[in-house]
CSV table of N, CA and C in Angstrom, one decimal:
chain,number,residue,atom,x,y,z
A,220,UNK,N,-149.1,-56.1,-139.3
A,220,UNK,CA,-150.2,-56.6,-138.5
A,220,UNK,C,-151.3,-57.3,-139.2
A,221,UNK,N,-151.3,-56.8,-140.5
A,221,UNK,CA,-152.9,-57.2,-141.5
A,221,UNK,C,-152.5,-58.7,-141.4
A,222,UNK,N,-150.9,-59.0,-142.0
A,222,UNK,CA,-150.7,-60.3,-142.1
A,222,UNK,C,-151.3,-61.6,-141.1
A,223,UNK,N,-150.4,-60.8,-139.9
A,223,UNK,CA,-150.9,-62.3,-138.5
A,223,UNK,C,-152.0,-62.2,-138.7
A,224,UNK,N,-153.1,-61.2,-138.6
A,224,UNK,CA,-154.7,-61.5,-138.4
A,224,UNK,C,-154.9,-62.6,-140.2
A,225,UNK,N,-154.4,-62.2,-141.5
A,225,UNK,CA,-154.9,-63.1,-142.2
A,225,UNK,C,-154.4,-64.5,-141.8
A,226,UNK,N,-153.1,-64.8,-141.7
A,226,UNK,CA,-152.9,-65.9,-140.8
A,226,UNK,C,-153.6,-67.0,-140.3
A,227,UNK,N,-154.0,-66.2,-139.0
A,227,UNK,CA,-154.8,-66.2,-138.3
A,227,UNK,C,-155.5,-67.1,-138.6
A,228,UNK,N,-156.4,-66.4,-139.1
A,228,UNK,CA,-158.0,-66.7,-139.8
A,228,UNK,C,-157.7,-67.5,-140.6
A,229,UNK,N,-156.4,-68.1,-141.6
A,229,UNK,CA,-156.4,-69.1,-142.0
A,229,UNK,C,-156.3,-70.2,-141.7
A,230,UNK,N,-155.8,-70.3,-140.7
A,230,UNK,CA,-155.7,-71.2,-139.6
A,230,UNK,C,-156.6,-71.7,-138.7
A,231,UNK,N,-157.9,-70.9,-138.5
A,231,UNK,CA,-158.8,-71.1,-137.5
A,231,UNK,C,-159.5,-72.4,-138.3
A,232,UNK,N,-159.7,-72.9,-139.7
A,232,UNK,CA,-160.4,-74.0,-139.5
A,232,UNK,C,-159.6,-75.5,-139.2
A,233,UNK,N,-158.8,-75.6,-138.8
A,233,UNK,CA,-158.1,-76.6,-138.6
A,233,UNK,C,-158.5,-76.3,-137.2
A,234,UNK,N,-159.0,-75.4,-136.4
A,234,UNK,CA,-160.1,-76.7,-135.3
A,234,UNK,C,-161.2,-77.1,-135.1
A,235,UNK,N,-161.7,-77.2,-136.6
A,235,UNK,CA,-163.1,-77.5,-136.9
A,235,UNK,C,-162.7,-79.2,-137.3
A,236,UNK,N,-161.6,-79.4,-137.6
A,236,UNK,CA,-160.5,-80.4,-138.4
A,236,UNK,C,-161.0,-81.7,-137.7
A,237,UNK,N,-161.2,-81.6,-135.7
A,237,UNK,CA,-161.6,-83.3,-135.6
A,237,UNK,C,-163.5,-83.6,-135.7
A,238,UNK,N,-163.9,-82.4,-135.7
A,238,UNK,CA,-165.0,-82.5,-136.4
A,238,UNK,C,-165.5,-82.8,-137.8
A,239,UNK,N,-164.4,-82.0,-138.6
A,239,UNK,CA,-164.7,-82.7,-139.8
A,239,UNK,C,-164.1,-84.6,-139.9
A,240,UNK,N,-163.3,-85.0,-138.9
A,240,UNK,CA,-163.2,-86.3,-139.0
A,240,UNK,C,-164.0,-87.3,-138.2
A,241,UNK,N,-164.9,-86.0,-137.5
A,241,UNK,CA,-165.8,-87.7,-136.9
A,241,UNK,C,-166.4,-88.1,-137.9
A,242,UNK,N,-166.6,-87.6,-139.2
A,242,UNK,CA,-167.9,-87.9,-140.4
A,242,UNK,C,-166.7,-88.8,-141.2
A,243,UNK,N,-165.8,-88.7,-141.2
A,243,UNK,CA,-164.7,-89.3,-142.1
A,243,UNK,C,-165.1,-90.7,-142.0
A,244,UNK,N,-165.0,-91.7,-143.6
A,244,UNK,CA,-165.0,-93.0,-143.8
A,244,UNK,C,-164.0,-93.9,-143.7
A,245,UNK,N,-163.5,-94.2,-142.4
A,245,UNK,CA,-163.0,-94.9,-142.2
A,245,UNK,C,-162.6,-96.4,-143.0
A,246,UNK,N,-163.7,-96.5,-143.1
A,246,UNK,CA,-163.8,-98.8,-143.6
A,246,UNK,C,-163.3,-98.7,-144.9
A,247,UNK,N,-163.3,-97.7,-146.0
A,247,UNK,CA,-162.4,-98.1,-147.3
A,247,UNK,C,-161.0,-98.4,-147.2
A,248,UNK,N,-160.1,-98.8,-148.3
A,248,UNK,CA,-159.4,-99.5,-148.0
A,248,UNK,C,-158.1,-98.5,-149.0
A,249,UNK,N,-158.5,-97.6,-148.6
A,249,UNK,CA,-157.8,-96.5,-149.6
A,249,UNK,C,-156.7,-96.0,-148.4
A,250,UNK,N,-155.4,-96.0,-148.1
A,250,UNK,CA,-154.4,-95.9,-147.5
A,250,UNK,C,-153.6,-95.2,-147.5
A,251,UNK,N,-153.9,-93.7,-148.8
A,251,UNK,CA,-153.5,-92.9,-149.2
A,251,UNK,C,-154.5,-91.6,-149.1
A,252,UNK,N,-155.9,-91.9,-149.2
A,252,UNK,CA,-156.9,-91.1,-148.6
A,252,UNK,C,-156.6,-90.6,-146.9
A,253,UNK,N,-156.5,-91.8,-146.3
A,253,UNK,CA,-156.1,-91.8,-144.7
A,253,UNK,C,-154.7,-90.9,-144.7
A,254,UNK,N,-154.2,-91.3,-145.6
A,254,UNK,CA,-152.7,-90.5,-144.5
A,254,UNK,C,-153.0,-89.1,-145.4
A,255,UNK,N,-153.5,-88.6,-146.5
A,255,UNK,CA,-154.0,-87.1,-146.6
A,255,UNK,C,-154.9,-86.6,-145.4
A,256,UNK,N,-155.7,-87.2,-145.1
A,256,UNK,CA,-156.7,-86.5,-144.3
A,256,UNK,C,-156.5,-86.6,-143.0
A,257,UNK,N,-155.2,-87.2,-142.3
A,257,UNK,CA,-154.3,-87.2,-141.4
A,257,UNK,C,-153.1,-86.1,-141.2
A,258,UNK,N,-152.7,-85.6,-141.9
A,258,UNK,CA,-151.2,-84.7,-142.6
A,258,UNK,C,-151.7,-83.6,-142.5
A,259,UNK,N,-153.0,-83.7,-143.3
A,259,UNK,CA,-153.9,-82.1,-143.7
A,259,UNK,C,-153.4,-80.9,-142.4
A,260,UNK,N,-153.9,-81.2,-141.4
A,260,UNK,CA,-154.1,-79.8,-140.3
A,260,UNK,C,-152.3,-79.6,-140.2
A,261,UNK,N,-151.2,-80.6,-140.3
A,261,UNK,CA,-149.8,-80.4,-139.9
A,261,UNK,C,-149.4,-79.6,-141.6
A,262,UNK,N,-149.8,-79.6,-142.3
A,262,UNK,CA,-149.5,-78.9,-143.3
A,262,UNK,C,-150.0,-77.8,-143.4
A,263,UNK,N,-151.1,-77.6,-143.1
A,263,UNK,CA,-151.9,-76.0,-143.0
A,263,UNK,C,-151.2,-75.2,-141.8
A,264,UNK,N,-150.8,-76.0,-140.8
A,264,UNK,CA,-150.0,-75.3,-139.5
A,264,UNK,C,-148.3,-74.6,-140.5
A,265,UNK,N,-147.9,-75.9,-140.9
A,265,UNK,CA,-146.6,-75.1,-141.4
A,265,UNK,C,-146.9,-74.6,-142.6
A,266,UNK,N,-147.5,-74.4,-143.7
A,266,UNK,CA,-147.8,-73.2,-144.1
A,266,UNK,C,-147.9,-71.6,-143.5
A,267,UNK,N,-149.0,-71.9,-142.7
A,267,UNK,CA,-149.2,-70.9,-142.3
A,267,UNK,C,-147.7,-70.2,-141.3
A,268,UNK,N,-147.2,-70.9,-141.0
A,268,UNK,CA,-145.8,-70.4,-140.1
A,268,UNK,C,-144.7,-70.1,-141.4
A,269,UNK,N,-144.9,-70.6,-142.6
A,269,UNK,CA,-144.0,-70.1,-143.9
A,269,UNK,C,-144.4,-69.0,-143.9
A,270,UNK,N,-145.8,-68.9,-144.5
A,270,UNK,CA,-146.5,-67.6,-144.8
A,270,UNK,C,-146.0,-66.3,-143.8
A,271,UNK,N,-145.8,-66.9,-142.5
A,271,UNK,CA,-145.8,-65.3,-141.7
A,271,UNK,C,-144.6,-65.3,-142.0
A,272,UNK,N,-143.6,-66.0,-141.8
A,272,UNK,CA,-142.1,-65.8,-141.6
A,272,UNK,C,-141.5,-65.4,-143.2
A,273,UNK,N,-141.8,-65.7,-144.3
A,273,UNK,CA,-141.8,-65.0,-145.6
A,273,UNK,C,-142.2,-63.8,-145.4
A,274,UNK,N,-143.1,-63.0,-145.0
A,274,UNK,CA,-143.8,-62.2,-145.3
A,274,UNK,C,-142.7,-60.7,-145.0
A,275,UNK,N,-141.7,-60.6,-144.3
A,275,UNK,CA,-140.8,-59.6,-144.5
A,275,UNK,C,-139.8,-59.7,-145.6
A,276,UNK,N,-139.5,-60.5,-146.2
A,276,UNK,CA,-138.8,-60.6,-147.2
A,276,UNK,C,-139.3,-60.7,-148.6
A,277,UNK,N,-140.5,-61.3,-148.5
A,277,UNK,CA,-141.6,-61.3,-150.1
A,277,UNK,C,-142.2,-61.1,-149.8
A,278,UNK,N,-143.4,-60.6,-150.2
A,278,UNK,CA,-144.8,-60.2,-149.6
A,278,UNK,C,-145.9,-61.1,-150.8
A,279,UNK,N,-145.4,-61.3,-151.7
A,279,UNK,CA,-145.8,-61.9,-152.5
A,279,UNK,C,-145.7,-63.6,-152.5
A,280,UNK,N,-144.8,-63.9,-152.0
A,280,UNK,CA,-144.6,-65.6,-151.8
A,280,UNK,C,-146.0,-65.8,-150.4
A,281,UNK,N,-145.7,-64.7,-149.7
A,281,UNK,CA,-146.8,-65.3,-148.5
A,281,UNK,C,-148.5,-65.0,-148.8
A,282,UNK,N,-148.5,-64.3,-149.8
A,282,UNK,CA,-150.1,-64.2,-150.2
A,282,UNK,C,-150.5,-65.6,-151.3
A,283,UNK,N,-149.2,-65.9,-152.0
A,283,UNK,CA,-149.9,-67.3,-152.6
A,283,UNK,C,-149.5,-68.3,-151.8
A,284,UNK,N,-148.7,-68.0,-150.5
A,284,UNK,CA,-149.0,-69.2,-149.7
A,284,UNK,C,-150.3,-69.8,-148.9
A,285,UNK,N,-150.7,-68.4,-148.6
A,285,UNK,CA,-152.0,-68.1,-148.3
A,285,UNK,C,-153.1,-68.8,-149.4
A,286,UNK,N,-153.4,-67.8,-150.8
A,286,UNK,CA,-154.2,-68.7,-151.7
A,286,UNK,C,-154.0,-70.2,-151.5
A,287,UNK,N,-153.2,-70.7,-151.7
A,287,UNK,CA,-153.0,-72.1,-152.1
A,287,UNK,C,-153.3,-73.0,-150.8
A,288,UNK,N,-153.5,-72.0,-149.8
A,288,UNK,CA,-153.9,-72.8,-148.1
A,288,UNK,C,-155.8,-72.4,-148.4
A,289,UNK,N,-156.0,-71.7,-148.7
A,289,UNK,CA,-157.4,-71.7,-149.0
A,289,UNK,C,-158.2,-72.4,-149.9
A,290,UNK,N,-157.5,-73.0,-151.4
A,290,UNK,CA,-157.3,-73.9,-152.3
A,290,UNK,C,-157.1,-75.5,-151.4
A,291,UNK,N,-156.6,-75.4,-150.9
A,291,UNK,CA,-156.6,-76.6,-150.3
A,291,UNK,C,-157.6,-77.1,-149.6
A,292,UNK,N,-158.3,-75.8,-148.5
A,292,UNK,CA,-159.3,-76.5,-147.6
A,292,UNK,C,-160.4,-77.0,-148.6
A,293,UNK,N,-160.6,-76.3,-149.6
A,293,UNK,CA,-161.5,-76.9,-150.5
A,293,UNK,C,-161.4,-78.2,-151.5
A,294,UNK,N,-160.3,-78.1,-151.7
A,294,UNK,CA,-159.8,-79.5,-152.2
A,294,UNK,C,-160.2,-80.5,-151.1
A,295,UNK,N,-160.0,-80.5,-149.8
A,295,UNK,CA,-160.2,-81.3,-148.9
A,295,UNK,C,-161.2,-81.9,-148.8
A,296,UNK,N,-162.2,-81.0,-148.8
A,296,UNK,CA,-164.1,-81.0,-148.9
A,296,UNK,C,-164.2,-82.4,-149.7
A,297,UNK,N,-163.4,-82.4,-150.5
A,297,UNK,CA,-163.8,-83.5,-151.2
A,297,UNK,C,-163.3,-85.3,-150.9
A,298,UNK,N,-162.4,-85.0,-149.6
A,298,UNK,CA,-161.8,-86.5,-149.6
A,298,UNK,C,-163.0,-87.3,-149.1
């Protein structure tokens, strides 16, 4: 049960996600910035559906799936 609730909660900022894109800079001409910051929330969704579904057979593959989804929202901060 601990798992779904971290899940969960990992998941919950991806609907902060079209908020964070109304501030987003559109007018550069960077075309690879755009389709990251487009992908982002569909990647954090299927993570997080690895992470749960790992999680009876490794317990350890789904907590660095986890880390590395938390790693990421902050990498994002920066596009």
């Amino acid at each position: 049960m601990g798992v779904v609730i971290a899940v969960i909660i990992s998941v919950m900022p991806v609907v902060a996600w079209p908020w964070y894109m109304s501030g987003f800079n559109f007018s550069h001409s960077n075309d690879i910035l755009d389709f990251l910051a487009f992908v982002f929330p569909v990647y954090i969704i299927l993570c997080a559906y690895l992470a749960y579904k790992c999680y009876n057979v490794r317990h350890e593959i789904t907590y660095i799936l986890l880390s590395i989804m938390w790693l990421s929202y902050g990498a994002a901060l920066f596009l």
